[in-house]
XYZ file of C-alpha atoms in Angstrom:
676
model
C 0.025 0.013 -0.035
C 1.397 3.460 -0.874
C 1.913 6.140 1.696
C -1.038 8.124 0.239
C -3.403 5.200 0.631
C -2.051 4.351 4.067
C -2.961 7.916 5.203
C -6.576 7.438 4.018
C -6.841 4.329 6.219
C -5.401 6.007 9.330
C -8.823 7.108 10.765
C -10.323 3.657 10.196
C -7.325 1.778 11.870
C -7.409 4.170 14.848
C -11.077 3.163 15.461
C -10.018 -0.518 15.933
C -8.960 -1.364 19.620
C -6.021 -3.402 18.168
C -4.259 -0.267 16.991
C -5.881 2.405 19.221
C -2.842 2.650 21.504
C -0.233 3.058 18.693
C 1.522 6.318 17.711
C 0.550 7.745 14.302
C 3.882 6.778 12.861
C 3.332 3.099 13.875
C -0.165 3.051 12.562
C 1.082 4.426 9.153
C 3.895 1.791 9.245
C 1.372 -1.080 9.720
C -0.988 0.403 7.144
C 1.882 0.524 4.698
C 2.428 -3.255 4.965
C -1.330 -4.113 4.281
C -3.026 -5.043 1.041
C -6.483 -4.390 -0.029
C -8.614 -7.458 -0.806
C -12.178 -7.886 -2.207
C -14.118 -11.182 -2.338
C -17.597 -12.124 -3.512
C -20.524 -13.321 -1.464
C -20.407 -17.024 -0.830
C -16.605 -17.465 -1.102
C -14.303 -18.585 1.687
C -11.506 -16.304 2.893
C -9.790 -19.332 4.254
C -10.857 -23.044 5.197
C -10.476 -25.167 8.269
C -7.218 -26.984 8.225
C -5.447 -24.362 6.108
C -1.994 -23.226 7.190
C -2.106 -19.741 8.693
C -0.525 -17.250 6.171
C -2.228 -13.944 6.886
C -4.161 -11.794 9.241
C -7.318 -9.817 8.070
C -9.365 -6.736 9.134
C -12.912 -6.523 7.712
C -13.467 -3.108 6.214
C -16.843 -3.860 4.772
C -19.339 -6.814 4.822
C -20.152 -9.844 7.075
C -18.094 -12.941 7.760
C -19.351 -16.108 9.340
C -16.861 -18.325 11.148
C -17.960 -22.019 10.991
C -16.445 -25.161 12.368
C -17.045 -28.632 11.052
C -17.497 -31.254 13.862
C -18.063 -34.623 12.153
C -20.735 -34.169 9.598
C -22.320 -31.278 11.555
C -21.297 -27.716 11.271
C -21.407 -25.049 14.080
C -21.185 -21.237 13.994
C -18.342 -19.761 16.126
C -19.099 -16.111 15.403
C -20.451 -13.514 13.014
C -17.931 -10.655 12.354
C -18.447 -7.253 10.661
C -16.667 -4.062 9.766
C -13.744 -3.303 12.016
C -13.280 -6.882 13.390
C -10.282 -9.001 12.826
C -9.817 -12.636 11.951
C -6.984 -15.144 11.289
C -4.821 -13.861 14.120
C -5.204 -16.963 16.284
C -3.349 -19.230 13.792
C -0.546 -16.703 13.344
C 0.058 -16.450 17.118
C -0.007 -20.331 17.607
C 1.277 -21.657 14.348
C -1.657 -24.190 14.326
C -3.777 -24.782 11.191
C -6.971 -22.712 10.923
C -9.632 -24.146 13.401
C -12.542 -22.802 11.432
C -13.726 -21.686 7.943
C -14.267 -17.952 7.275
C -17.299 -17.828 4.890
C -18.436 -14.577 3.356
C -22.239 -13.806 3.904
C -21.844 -10.717 1.717
C -19.435 -9.328 -0.732
C -16.638 -8.208 1.571
C -13.521 -6.064 1.629
C -10.485 -6.637 3.755
C -7.149 -5.280 4.792
C -4.656 -8.191 4.708
C -1.388 -8.508 6.517
C 0.897 -11.336 5.508
C 2.326 -13.514 8.299
C 5.976 -12.173 7.881
C 4.672 -8.644 8.106
C 2.404 -9.569 11.106
C 5.378 -11.070 13.055
C 7.321 -7.916 12.314
C 4.550 -5.697 13.632
C 4.268 -7.727 16.897
C 8.104 -7.404 17.361
C 7.912 -3.729 16.875
C 4.757 -3.196 18.966
C 4.469 -5.901 21.796
C 1.449 -3.902 23.248
C -0.686 -5.326 20.321
C -0.415 -8.905 21.924
C -2.485 -7.829 24.751
C -5.281 -6.599 22.429
C -5.100 -9.749 20.516
C -5.573 -11.886 23.530
C -8.594 -9.886 24.577
C -10.228 -10.269 21.149
C -9.565 -14.083 21.196
C -11.117 -14.371 24.689
C -14.286 -12.429 23.668
C -14.551 -14.753 20.634
C -14.291 -17.916 22.723
C -17.078 -16.501 24.996
C -19.355 -15.924 21.986
C -18.596 -19.410 20.690
C -19.557 -20.939 24.028
C -22.739 -18.886 24.488
C -26.253 -19.942 23.363
C -25.461 -19.119 19.673
C -24.387 -16.305 17.471
C -26.874 -13.515 17.006
C -28.865 -13.485 13.887
C -27.481 -11.394 11.089
C -29.336 -8.756 8.994
C -31.411 -10.157 6.101
C -31.318 -8.566 2.688
C -34.584 -9.123 0.789
C -35.042 -8.122 -2.749
C -38.675 -7.568 -3.958
C -39.874 -7.297 -7.609
C -43.164 -7.576 -9.224
C -44.587 -7.832 -12.815
C -45.721 -5.028 -15.075
C -48.491 -3.888 -12.900
C -46.977 -1.231 -10.598
C -50.224 -0.646 -8.398
C -50.030 -4.062 -7.029
C -46.262 -4.013 -6.450
C -46.241 -0.733 -4.607
C -49.272 -1.773 -2.531
C -47.872 -5.110 -1.725
C -44.365 -3.688 -0.806
C -45.716 -1.020 1.410
C -47.795 -3.456 3.468
C -45.096 -6.084 3.635
C -42.676 -3.633 4.993
C -45.245 -2.436 7.638
C -45.849 -6.053 8.577
C -42.122 -6.787 8.908
C -42.047 -4.015 11.689
C -45.341 -5.298 13.334
C -44.658 -8.995 13.233
C -40.938 -9.052 14.155
C -40.332 -5.864 16.172
C -37.088 -5.465 14.636
C -35.238 -2.631 12.899
C -36.637 -2.617 9.294
C -35.437 -0.602 6.435
C -37.202 -0.141 3.112
C -35.133 0.786 0.083
C -37.007 2.060 -3.063
C -34.772 1.552 -6.056
C -37.724 1.694 -8.555
C -37.918 5.441 -8.863
C -39.440 7.697 -10.133
C -42.554 5.764 -10.929
C -42.802 3.792 -7.615
C -44.418 6.195 -5.182
C -43.706 4.114 -2.200
C -42.851 7.211 0.035
C -46.209 8.905 -1.065
C -48.091 5.852 -0.313
C -46.614 5.635 3.148
C -47.386 9.344 3.902
C -43.709 10.370 3.781
C -42.084 13.159 1.765
C -41.551 12.150 -1.759
C -38.366 12.558 -3.802
C -35.048 10.776 -4.222
C -32.113 10.807 -1.935
C -29.241 12.914 -3.262
C -25.887 11.143 -3.355
C -23.187 13.737 -2.226
C -19.652 13.790 -3.640
C -18.259 11.975 -0.428
C -20.236 8.962 -1.518
C -16.920 7.737 -2.913
C -15.329 7.747 0.507
C -14.893 4.653 2.536
C -17.468 5.887 5.207
C -21.034 5.544 3.863
C -22.605 7.171 6.866
C -23.715 10.079 4.547
C -26.856 8.040 4.106
C -28.108 8.325 7.622
C -29.461 11.729 7.662
C -31.345 11.012 4.497
C -33.342 8.102 6.025
C -37.087 8.910 6.479
C -38.955 7.587 9.401
C -42.618 6.266 9.381
C -44.542 6.492 12.614
C -44.483 2.737 12.947
C -40.653 2.783 13.179
C -40.003 1.771 9.491
C -37.180 3.641 7.858
C -37.259 4.581 4.240
C -34.490 5.260 1.678
C -35.403 6.309 -1.819
C -32.510 6.027 -4.376
C -33.164 5.495 -8.148
C -31.019 2.554 -9.157
C -29.418 4.423 -12.142
C -27.966 7.038 -9.712
C -25.827 4.278 -8.195
C -24.399 3.298 -11.591
C -21.123 4.531 -12.822
C -18.619 5.820 -10.167
C -20.934 5.349 -7.146
C -21.528 1.740 -8.193
C -18.081 0.790 -6.811
C -19.491 1.778 -3.362
C -22.701 -0.199 -3.609
C -21.392 -3.086 -1.672
C -20.037 -0.880 1.018
C -23.365 0.963 1.337
C -25.336 -2.277 1.624
C -22.952 -3.628 4.293
C -23.158 -0.348 6.197
C -26.931 -0.508 6.263
C -26.816 -4.163 7.366
C -25.024 -2.987 10.369
C -27.674 -0.708 11.514
C -30.735 -2.668 10.409
C -32.102 -6.201 11.029
C -34.391 -6.569 7.933
C -33.731 -4.678 4.632
C -36.480 -4.855 2.042
C -35.527 -3.445 -1.359
C -38.019 -2.877 -4.099
C -36.424 -3.254 -7.553
C -37.422 -1.906 -10.954
C -38.049 -4.052 -13.955
C -36.334 -4.491 -16.296
C -33.163 -4.955 -14.134
C -29.869 -3.109 -14.679
C -26.406 -3.478 -13.293
C -27.383 -2.265 -9.897
C -30.523 -4.540 -9.551
C -28.407 -7.624 -10.583
C -25.812 -6.818 -7.991
C -28.677 -6.524 -5.407
C -30.097 -9.762 -6.549
C -26.810 -11.551 -6.117
C -26.257 -10.041 -2.605
C -29.701 -10.784 -1.304
C -30.605 -13.489 1.073
C -34.147 -13.747 -0.083
C -35.594 -12.873 -3.497
C -39.360 -12.253 -3.671
C -40.989 -12.228 -7.055
C -44.628 -11.267 -7.100
C -46.600 -12.508 -10.095
C -49.989 -14.001 -10.989
C -53.081 -12.361 -12.366
C -52.824 -9.361 -10.119
C -49.127 -8.512 -10.717
C -48.200 -9.937 -14.111
C -45.139 -11.960 -14.782
C -41.766 -10.635 -13.607
C -39.929 -12.600 -16.286
C -36.836 -10.289 -16.768
C -36.183 -10.099 -12.968
C -36.629 -13.892 -12.677
C -34.089 -14.388 -15.413
C -31.580 -12.081 -13.627
C -31.610 -13.943 -10.389
C -28.532 -16.050 -9.999
C -29.050 -19.926 -10.078
C -27.953 -19.994 -6.299
C -30.491 -17.270 -5.406
C -33.111 -18.166 -3.056
C -36.458 -17.403 -4.807
C -39.868 -17.221 -3.460
C -42.620 -16.843 -5.892
C -45.492 -14.914 -4.716
C -48.763 -15.708 -6.410
C -51.147 -12.825 -6.278
C -54.732 -13.691 -7.355
C -58.233 -14.659 -6.431
C -57.294 -18.346 -5.888
C -54.191 -20.489 -5.539
C -52.336 -21.506 -8.879
C -53.459 -24.800 -10.360
C -50.125 -26.026 -11.334
C -46.938 -26.145 -9.422
C -44.041 -23.993 -10.664
C -41.154 -26.192 -9.634
C -40.017 -23.259 -7.263
C -40.977 -22.403 -3.677
C -44.259 -20.553 -3.826
C -46.625 -18.676 -1.488
C -50.187 -17.767 -2.185
C -51.467 -14.315 -1.283
C -55.223 -13.776 -1.904
C -55.442 -10.704 -4.012
C -58.746 -9.516 -5.387
C -58.587 -7.891 -8.779
C -60.137 -4.754 -7.398
C -57.296 -3.983 -4.903
C -55.086 -2.288 -7.458
C -57.984 -0.142 -8.712
C -58.981 0.875 -5.226
C -55.372 1.809 -4.456
C -55.156 4.012 -7.629
C -58.349 5.792 -6.676
C -57.708 6.351 -3.133
C -53.885 6.651 -2.981
C -53.966 5.108 0.405
C -52.701 1.585 1.046
C -54.776 1.412 4.107
C -58.132 2.257 2.564
C -57.382 -0.117 -0.447
C -56.856 -2.985 2.102
C -60.043 -2.355 4.097
C -62.277 -5.575 4.282
C -59.473 -7.933 3.004
C -58.581 -9.990 6.152
C -57.352 -12.926 3.986
C -54.973 -10.787 2.206
C -53.629 -9.203 5.426
C -53.244 -12.597 7.091
C -51.218 -13.792 4.167
C -48.958 -10.652 4.384
C -48.580 -11.188 8.086
C -47.579 -14.842 7.533
C -44.938 -13.759 4.904
C -43.436 -11.290 7.308
C -43.216 -13.945 9.970
C -41.616 -16.305 7.363
C -38.881 -13.699 6.533
C -38.404 -12.897 10.208
C -37.859 -16.441 11.282
C -41.066 -16.527 13.363
C -43.248 -18.922 11.294
C -45.669 -20.883 13.559
C -46.182 -24.499 12.682
C -48.888 -26.775 14.064
C -48.480 -30.568 14.371
C -51.829 -32.277 14.979
C -51.628 -35.951 16.090
C -53.660 -38.973 15.723
C -56.857 -39.447 17.844
C -60.026 -40.428 15.936
C -63.003 -38.587 17.524
C -60.681 -37.037 20.055
C -59.418 -34.990 17.124
C -62.538 -32.808 17.382
C -60.731 -31.115 20.383
C -58.375 -29.443 17.733
C -61.433 -27.421 16.627
C -61.709 -25.983 20.159
C -58.041 -25.215 20.246
C -58.243 -23.421 16.918
C -61.141 -21.423 18.197
C -59.049 -20.304 21.048
C -56.074 -19.460 18.635
C -58.341 -17.396 16.436
C -59.836 -15.520 19.428
C -56.337 -14.802 20.868
C -54.860 -13.953 17.456
C -52.392 -16.726 17.546
C -51.377 -17.419 13.919
C -50.738 -20.749 12.247
C -48.551 -20.583 9.119
C -47.931 -24.202 8.411
C -49.754 -27.399 9.494
C -48.968 -31.104 9.535
C -51.375 -33.730 10.560
C -51.699 -37.546 11.143
C -54.978 -39.441 10.976
C -57.626 -37.216 12.725
C -55.054 -34.475 12.645
C -54.819 -34.735 8.862
C -58.483 -34.042 8.416
C -58.513 -31.035 10.714
C -55.181 -29.751 9.223
C -56.513 -30.107 5.769
C -59.617 -28.221 6.726
C -57.542 -25.454 8.223
C -55.158 -25.285 5.258
C -58.087 -25.034 2.924
C -59.343 -21.828 4.630
C -62.152 -23.334 6.705
C -62.909 -21.383 9.882
C -63.125 -23.225 13.254
C -66.919 -22.421 13.325
C -67.382 -24.158 10.030
C -65.280 -27.045 11.300
C -67.599 -27.318 14.348
C -70.686 -27.454 12.202
C -69.167 -30.365 10.045
C -68.004 -32.162 13.293
C -71.351 -32.058 14.974
C -72.852 -33.837 12.041
C -70.809 -36.817 12.760
C -73.338 -38.614 15.021
C -74.162 -42.241 15.286
C -76.169 -42.080 12.005
C -73.136 -40.719 10.373
C -70.965 -43.465 11.550
C -73.635 -46.034 10.315
C -73.623 -44.404 6.719
C -70.072 -43.811 6.420
C -68.754 -46.953 8.033
C -71.072 -49.864 8.438
C -72.490 -49.538 4.919
C -68.999 -49.800 3.662
C -68.491 -53.370 5.108
C -66.332 -55.485 2.736
C -64.860 -58.940 2.678
C -62.456 -58.735 5.577
C -59.237 -59.623 3.690
C -57.271 -56.470 4.344
C -59.795 -54.526 6.489
C -63.281 -54.655 7.795
C -64.405 -51.449 5.760
C -63.533 -50.627 2.154
C -63.093 -46.838 2.914
C -64.822 -45.741 -0.259
C -67.650 -44.025 1.522
C -65.077 -42.178 3.640
C -63.210 -41.097 0.488
C -66.521 -39.826 -0.990
C -67.006 -37.813 2.243
C -63.596 -36.217 1.947
C -64.042 -35.406 -1.577
C -67.221 -33.585 -0.596
C -64.876 -30.998 1.129
C -61.932 -30.948 -1.153
C -63.207 -32.141 -4.510
C -60.253 -32.442 -6.917
C -58.239 -29.814 -5.034
C -54.442 -30.441 -4.757
C -51.942 -29.485 -2.182
C -50.576 -26.732 -4.301
C -54.123 -25.046 -4.231
C -54.387 -24.880 -0.409
C -54.039 -21.542 1.282
C -51.455 -22.809 3.870
C -48.535 -25.286 3.413
C -49.868 -28.585 4.551
C -48.536 -32.116 4.796
C -50.053 -35.435 6.179
C -48.419 -38.608 7.227
C -49.304 -42.103 6.194
C -47.525 -45.558 6.584
C -46.414 -47.734 3.707
C -47.840 -51.104 5.194
C -45.599 -53.271 2.944
C -42.291 -51.651 4.115
C -43.350 -50.055 7.343
C -41.847 -46.704 6.210
C -43.289 -43.236 6.853
C -44.779 -41.562 3.750
C -45.216 -37.780 3.984
C -47.824 -36.668 1.518
C -47.454 -33.097 0.057
C -48.418 -33.413 -3.580
C -51.429 -34.632 -5.537
C -55.089 -34.678 -4.348
C -55.771 -33.766 -0.805
C -58.847 -36.082 -0.283
C -56.792 -39.194 -1.223
C -53.987 -38.161 1.068
C -56.174 -37.565 4.025
C -57.933 -40.867 3.427
C -54.553 -42.730 3.402
C -53.553 -40.923 6.715
C -56.840 -41.831 8.409
C -56.919 -45.550 7.328
C -56.585 -47.541 10.584
C -55.073 -50.959 9.831
C -57.386 -53.820 9.990
C -60.328 -51.403 10.179
C -59.952 -49.870 6.718
C -58.600 -51.417 3.647
C -55.322 -49.813 2.692
C -55.498 -47.373 -0.104
C -53.257 -47.599 -3.171
C -51.500 -44.326 -3.727
C -48.711 -43.912 -6.367
C -48.010 -47.687 -6.194
C -47.850 -47.879 -2.466
C -50.402 -49.370 -0.155
C -50.905 -46.848 2.719
C -52.565 -47.051 5.993
C -52.774 -44.784 9.152
C -49.727 -42.614 9.781
C -50.107 -42.973 13.456
C -48.218 -46.202 13.207
C -44.968 -44.358 12.488
C -45.581 -40.721 13.370
C -48.568 -40.022 15.592
C -47.487 -36.357 16.324
C -45.776 -35.059 13.022
C -43.511 -32.417 14.604
C -40.625 -33.128 12.334
C -42.919 -32.779 9.313
C -44.098 -29.355 10.387
C -40.389 -28.338 10.910
C -39.568 -29.412 7.353
C -42.411 -27.372 5.997
C -40.514 -24.368 7.271
C -41.937 -23.802 10.865
C -39.609 -21.859 13.150
C -41.917 -22.085 16.214
C -43.328 -25.503 16.740
C -46.723 -26.264 18.492
C -47.476 -29.967 18.868
C -50.684 -31.576 20.193
C -50.473 -35.169 21.470
C -53.841 -36.865 22.011
C -52.581 -40.206 22.805
C -52.744 -41.655 26.326
C -51.336 -44.756 28.034
C -53.546 -47.751 27.209
C -54.703 -48.126 30.731
C -56.482 -44.704 30.526
C -58.220 -45.855 27.335
C -60.283 -48.563 28.719
C -62.747 -49.141 25.944
C -64.778 -51.359 28.136
C -65.366 -48.982 31.091
C -68.906 -47.447 31.215
C -69.292 -44.074 29.733
C -69.976 -41.084 32.129
C -73.586 -39.813 32.111
C -74.872 -36.553 33.483
C -78.021 -38.369 34.763
C -77.639 -40.374 37.933
C -80.405 -42.839 36.864
C -78.698 -43.491 33.571
C -75.282 -43.846 35.160
C -76.661 -46.374 37.888
C -78.356 -48.388 35.231
C -75.225 -48.562 33.149
C -73.194 -49.565 36.185
C -75.794 -52.306 37.146
C -75.669 -53.680 33.506
C -71.826 -53.833 33.732
C -72.055 -55.675 37.038
C -74.623 -58.120 35.707
C -72.484 -58.902 32.712
C -69.516 -59.685 34.962
C -71.623 -61.985 36.941
C -73.251 -63.885 34.120
C -70.783 -64.138 31.181
C -68.250 -66.826 31.006
C -64.758 -65.982 31.702
C -63.681 -66.345 27.968
C -66.261 -63.680 26.884
C -65.164 -61.223 29.545
C -61.840 -60.865 27.939
C -61.263 -58.061 25.415
C -62.418 -58.942 21.899
C -60.144 -58.942 18.908
C -61.322 -55.362 17.904
C -60.341 -54.028 21.275
C -56.992 -55.906 21.375
C -56.063 -54.371 18.112
C -57.069 -50.937 19.094
C -55.264 -51.186 22.472
C -52.177 -52.441 20.670
C -52.166 -49.391 18.372
C -52.762 -46.982 21.252
C -49.818 -48.383 23.268
C -47.459 -48.190 20.379
C -48.596 -44.668 19.294
C -48.341 -43.332 22.862
C -44.694 -44.227 23.237
C -43.793 -42.760 19.709
C -45.952 -39.677 20.204
C -44.399 -38.618 23.531
C -40.859 -38.646 21.990
C -42.125 -36.669 18.986
C -44.198 -34.007 20.807
C -41.256 -33.183 23.254
C -39.259 -31.746 20.249
C -41.758 -28.839 19.970
C -41.382 -25.515 21.595
C -44.860 -26.012 23.084
C -46.104 -29.576 23.524
C -49.847 -29.795 24.384
C -50.965 -33.044 25.953
C -54.642 -32.767 27.029
C -56.214 -35.347 29.282
C -59.264 -36.516 27.263
C -59.724 -39.801 29.147
C -63.314 -38.933 29.782
C -63.968 -39.607 26.025
C -63.521 -42.631 23.650
C -62.074 -42.494 20.241
C -65.408 -43.728 18.694
C -67.563 -41.069 20.327
C -68.032 -38.831 17.246
C -71.663 -37.946 18.573
C -69.944 -36.214 21.552
C -68.119 -33.803 19.356
C -69.623 -30.640 21.066
C -68.168 -31.817 24.390
C -64.900 -32.718 22.946
C -64.625 -29.412 21.217
C -65.318 -27.567 24.480
C -62.617 -29.733 26.157
C -60.163 -28.677 23.574
C -61.029 -24.963 24.232
C -60.213 -25.414 27.950
C -56.949 -27.102 27.253
C -55.791 -24.455 24.725
C -56.598 -21.617 27.041
C -53.961 -22.959 29.585
C -51.229 -22.735 26.919
C -52.030 -19.211 25.534
C -49.431 -17.424 27.743
C -46.821 -19.861 26.800
C -47.341 -19.547 23.067
C -47.667 -15.697 23.205
C -44.380 -15.506 24.910
C -42.655 -16.872 21.755
C -44.246 -14.287 19.358
C -42.735 -10.732 19.510
C -45.838 -9.055 18.078
C -47.546 -9.647 21.459
C -44.959 -7.467 23.174
C -44.418 -3.734 23.097
C -40.712 -4.016 22.572
C -39.116 -2.198 19.651
C -36.374 -4.913 19.292
C -36.408 -8.494 20.324
C -33.855 -11.268 20.698
C -33.177 -13.813 18.003
C -36.331 -15.919 17.370
C -36.319 -19.315 19.068
C -34.364 -21.905 16.978
C -36.294 -24.948 15.808
C -34.774 -28.040 17.170
C -35.600 -29.861 13.995
C -34.474 -27.370 11.149
C -31.628 -28.166 8.905
């Protein structure tokens, strides 16, 4: 580095504790030995096991230090501007004990090993600073985990600007509301965007001063505009960052990452050099398309193959065909764009659109790492208690973003994912009386080769709700679990027709004939996964709520008399039970084959379910021993029991969700024990 270049780096080096005690001549001497280095996002500065050959200072960007332990990988630390790395190996001579992976495009000052050793000989006081830095890093590595880093989110839409502006404005506000973090909205799609005007903020683009070429991008701070919600807005036309300022784009983005947790950037279409750079640097890429937004074809083509794309389908109904990419459905009536154009207010345009607002809230939680997943276990008629729990969740505004179900949980989960309200579910459940059982089960008796009932009437019943609807057409991500009866393997169903998948998940072995599905014979998923917590995690849940309805077999005595409210009825039933015990032969007092099969299933499911439910952040295990699994005609009572259970867990669930607090900033969201 030349003397002139070293002088420009002097203020930066003086701000680093490692050099803060040195005289100006010594700082310049150290700077003169350094080299400037720039590397792209995703690359490795060095790898675990490499020989130490240099010391580095981060001047821009974010670096993740990761360590491989067997097949697993753990994060030691996240480092940013002004922090040093690589010094440990130079001091000990040992190979690198971790890998320095670049989360963003980064710039460094590099000091070779020979020069580093010379600096230490000339300035022994630096050794004290280095030991303090290493000690702090060890403390961070031993703590509960490295803090979450800022997320860069690129947003682009098709050729209908009204939908894009309205969507982006509400998404930014929901990011603030749902995550309670520091959110910045950058509008690159000027002058036609109008995001500032829509949010009630002063319009006009940010002026880039001549000092934008300097290494300190803090010039941008006074130009941030503040929304009453706490949202920060920066309006910069992308072409203004081209040319000479373009070289400082990485530095600007990295600087903004240091002061914000979530950065949402609206891009123009077609994309230029600036937009392409932003797409390459982004952690998430959101592309809004569908009938309401049009097709963002040019933006999609500009995203690198390694880019993480989430396609947002804006329309009246979910798309019929899967796209091959990750997709989220956002209900978007065609009149929304027109209402926004007429009123100019994003709030007035969204009046009376609760489904759209719920979808935007869910997307904000997804981006903020706060997605709520619900795992509903097996339980037959006891599954009606889920309806009561969902009633409480709706009343307390506890969201559900993804749902996984097994057996009875598959039916309730599919209802929820299709958009059915808890009240509609309750109406359907209360129709399942004794006559319903007779019509849907006993009229479906078949030759008992693989099961007592064929299951065709049950399938017709399910098609009455779902028709030909497929998983891709549901409003929420949903999966259900079945068992391949020939191999004993778990089968997670996420594609194809919903009715057939739910029928497979509900098919109790020996009761229902296995259903053939894609060349496999499937039965009840409770045999292998009675509480599908892992499945909910794989659907993308960050916060896991699991409900386990199974009980020890001793508490499911199918022969015990059912409780009655009337004393006369109860005494008559008890007398009948006593008479049977006195008159029947011993062989007939034993459980019948039907009861033996069910008790065997309950015993097996209980042991598996307990281990699965415990993996959730909140494991709900209600005592429903007053009810039997066949008592569908008692659905009203079972639903009410579910409500009472859920009310006990509301405080515990709300404690995990930051939007129930009044804090302006919350800690890192709870890590799912099953993700990755």
